[in-house]
CSV table of C-alpha atoms in Angstrom, one decimal:
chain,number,residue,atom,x,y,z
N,1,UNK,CA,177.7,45.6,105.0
N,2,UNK,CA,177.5,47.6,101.6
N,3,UNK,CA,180.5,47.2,100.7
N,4,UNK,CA,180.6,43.1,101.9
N,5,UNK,CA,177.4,42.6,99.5
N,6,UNK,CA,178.8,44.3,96.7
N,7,UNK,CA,182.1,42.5,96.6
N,8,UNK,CA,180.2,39.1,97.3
N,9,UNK,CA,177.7,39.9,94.3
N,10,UNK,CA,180.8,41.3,92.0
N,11,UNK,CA,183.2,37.8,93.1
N,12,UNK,CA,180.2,35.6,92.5
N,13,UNK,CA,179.2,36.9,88.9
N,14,UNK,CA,182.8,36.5,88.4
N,15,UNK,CA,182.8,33.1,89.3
N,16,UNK,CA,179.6,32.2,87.5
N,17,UNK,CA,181.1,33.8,84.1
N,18,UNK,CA,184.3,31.8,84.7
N,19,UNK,CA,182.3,28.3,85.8
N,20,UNK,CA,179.8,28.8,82.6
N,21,UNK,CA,183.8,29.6,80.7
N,22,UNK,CA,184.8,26.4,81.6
N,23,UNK,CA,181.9,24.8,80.6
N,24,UNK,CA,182.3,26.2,76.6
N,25,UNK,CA,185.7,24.8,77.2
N,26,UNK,CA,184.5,21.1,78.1
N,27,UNK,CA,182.3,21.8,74.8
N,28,UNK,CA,184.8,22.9,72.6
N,29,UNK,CA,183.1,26.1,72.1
N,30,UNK,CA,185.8,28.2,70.5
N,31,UNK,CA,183.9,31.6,70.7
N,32,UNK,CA,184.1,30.6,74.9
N,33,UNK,CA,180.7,31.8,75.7
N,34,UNK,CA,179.8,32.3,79.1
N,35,UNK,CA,176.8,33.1,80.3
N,36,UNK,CA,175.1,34.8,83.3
N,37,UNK,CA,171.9,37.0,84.9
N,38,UNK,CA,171.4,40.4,86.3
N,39,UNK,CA,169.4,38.3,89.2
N,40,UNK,CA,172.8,36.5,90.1
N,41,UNK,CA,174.4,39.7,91.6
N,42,UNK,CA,172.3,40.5,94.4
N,43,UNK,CA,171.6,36.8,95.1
N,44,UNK,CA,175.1,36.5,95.2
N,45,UNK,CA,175.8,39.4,97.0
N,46,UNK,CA,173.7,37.7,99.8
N,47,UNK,CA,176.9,35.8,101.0
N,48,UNK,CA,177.9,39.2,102.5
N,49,UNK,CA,175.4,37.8,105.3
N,50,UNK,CA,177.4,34.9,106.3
N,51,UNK,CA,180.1,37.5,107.4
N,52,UNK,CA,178.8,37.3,111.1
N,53,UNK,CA,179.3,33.2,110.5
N,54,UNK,CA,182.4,33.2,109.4
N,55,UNK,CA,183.8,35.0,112.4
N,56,UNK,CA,182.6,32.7,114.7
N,57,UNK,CA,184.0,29.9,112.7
N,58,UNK,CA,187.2,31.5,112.5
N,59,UNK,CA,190.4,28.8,113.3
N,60,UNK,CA,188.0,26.0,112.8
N,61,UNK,CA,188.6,23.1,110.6
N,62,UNK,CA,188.4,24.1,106.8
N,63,UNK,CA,186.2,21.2,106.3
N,64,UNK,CA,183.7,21.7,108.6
N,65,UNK,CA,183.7,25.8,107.5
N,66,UNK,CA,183.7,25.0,103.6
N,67,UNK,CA,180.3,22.6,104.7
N,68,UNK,CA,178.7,25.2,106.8
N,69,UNK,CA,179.3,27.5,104.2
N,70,UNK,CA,178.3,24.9,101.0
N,71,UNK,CA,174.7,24.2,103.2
N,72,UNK,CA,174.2,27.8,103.4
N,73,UNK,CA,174.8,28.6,100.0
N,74,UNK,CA,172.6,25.8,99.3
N,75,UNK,CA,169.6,27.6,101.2
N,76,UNK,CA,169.8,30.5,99.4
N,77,UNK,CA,170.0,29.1,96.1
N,78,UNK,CA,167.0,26.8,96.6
N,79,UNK,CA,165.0,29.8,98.5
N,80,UNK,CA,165.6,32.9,95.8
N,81,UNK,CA,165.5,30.3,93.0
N,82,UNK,CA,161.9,29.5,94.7
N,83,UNK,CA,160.6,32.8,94.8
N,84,UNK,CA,162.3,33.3,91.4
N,85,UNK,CA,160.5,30.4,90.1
N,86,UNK,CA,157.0,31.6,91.3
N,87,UNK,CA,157.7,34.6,89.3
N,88,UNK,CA,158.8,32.7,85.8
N,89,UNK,CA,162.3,34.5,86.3
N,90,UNK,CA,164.9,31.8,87.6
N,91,UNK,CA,167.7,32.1,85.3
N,92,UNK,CA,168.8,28.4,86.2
N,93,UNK,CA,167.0,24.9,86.4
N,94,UNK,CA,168.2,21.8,87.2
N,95,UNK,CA,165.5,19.3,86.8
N,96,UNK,CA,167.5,17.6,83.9
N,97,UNK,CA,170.9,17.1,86.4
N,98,UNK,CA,171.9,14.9,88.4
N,99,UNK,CA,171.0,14.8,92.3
N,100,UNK,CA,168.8,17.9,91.7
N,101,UNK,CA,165.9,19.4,94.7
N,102,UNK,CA,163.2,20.6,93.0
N,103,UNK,CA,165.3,22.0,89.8
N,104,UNK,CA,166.2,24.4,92.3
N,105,UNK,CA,169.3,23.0,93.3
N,106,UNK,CA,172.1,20.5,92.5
N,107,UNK,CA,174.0,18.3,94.8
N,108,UNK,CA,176.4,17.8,92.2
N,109,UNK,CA,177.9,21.2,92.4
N,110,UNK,CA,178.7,20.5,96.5
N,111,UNK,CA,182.6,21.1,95.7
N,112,UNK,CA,182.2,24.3,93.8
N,113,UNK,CA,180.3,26.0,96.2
N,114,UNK,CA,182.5,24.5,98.9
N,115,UNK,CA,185.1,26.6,97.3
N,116,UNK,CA,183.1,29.5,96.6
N,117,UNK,CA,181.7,29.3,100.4
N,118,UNK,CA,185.8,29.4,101.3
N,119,UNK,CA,186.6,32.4,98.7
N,120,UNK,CA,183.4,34.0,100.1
N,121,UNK,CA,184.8,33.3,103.6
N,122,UNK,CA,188.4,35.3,102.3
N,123,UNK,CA,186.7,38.6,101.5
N,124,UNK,CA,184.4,39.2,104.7
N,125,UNK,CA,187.3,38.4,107.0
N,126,UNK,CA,190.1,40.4,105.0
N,127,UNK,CA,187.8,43.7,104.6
N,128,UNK,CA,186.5,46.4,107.2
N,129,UNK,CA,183.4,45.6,108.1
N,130,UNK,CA,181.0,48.8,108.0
């Protein structure tokens, strides 16, 4: 389990630095800023507990897994970005998007975390499981 959250946390801040990349890209930002928060590690490090999920989903249609996985992903970003909220320490708000719940999360972004759901899905089925 270890091990699971600390691979999930380390692929997702990876993710997050390449995603907020892409964006300096799309704005021509030649010093390719990207940015991220310490927070984002353990949240997403909590994808390690969708382990026990994917092996029950395991030769299901990739559709129905990357949307089981996209809702739960969902959850926990609108649930820690709650609590984070409370607190004055969400490092992300998306009142000003499109299709956003709360600021807390944004429909918008189903097909990224579809994929990152799927990538997520790749690591806690190809590692031993402590």
């Amino acid at each position: 389990m270890k091990k699971n959250f600390i691979l999930c946390g380390l692929t997702g801040w990876c993710m997050e630095v390449l995603w907020t990349g892409m964006g300096s890209i799309m704005a021509r930002d030649p010093k390719l800023t990207c940015k991220t928060s310490m927070w984002m590690f353990p949240i997403y490090g909590l994808a390690s507990l969708m382990a026990p999920v994917c092996c029950r989903m395991r030769g299901r249609n990739i559709f129905f897994r990357g949307g089981v996985y996209t809702c739960c992903i969902f959850a926990a970003e609108y649930a820690t970005g709650a609590v984070l909220k409370k607190h004055d320490r969400c490092p992300w708000d998306y009142s000003s998007g499109p299709a956003n719940i709360h600021g807390l999360i944004n429909l918008s972004y189903t097909p990224a975390w579809f994929v990152a759901g799927l990538c997520f899905e790749r690591i806690l089925t190809t590692t031993s499981h402590d």
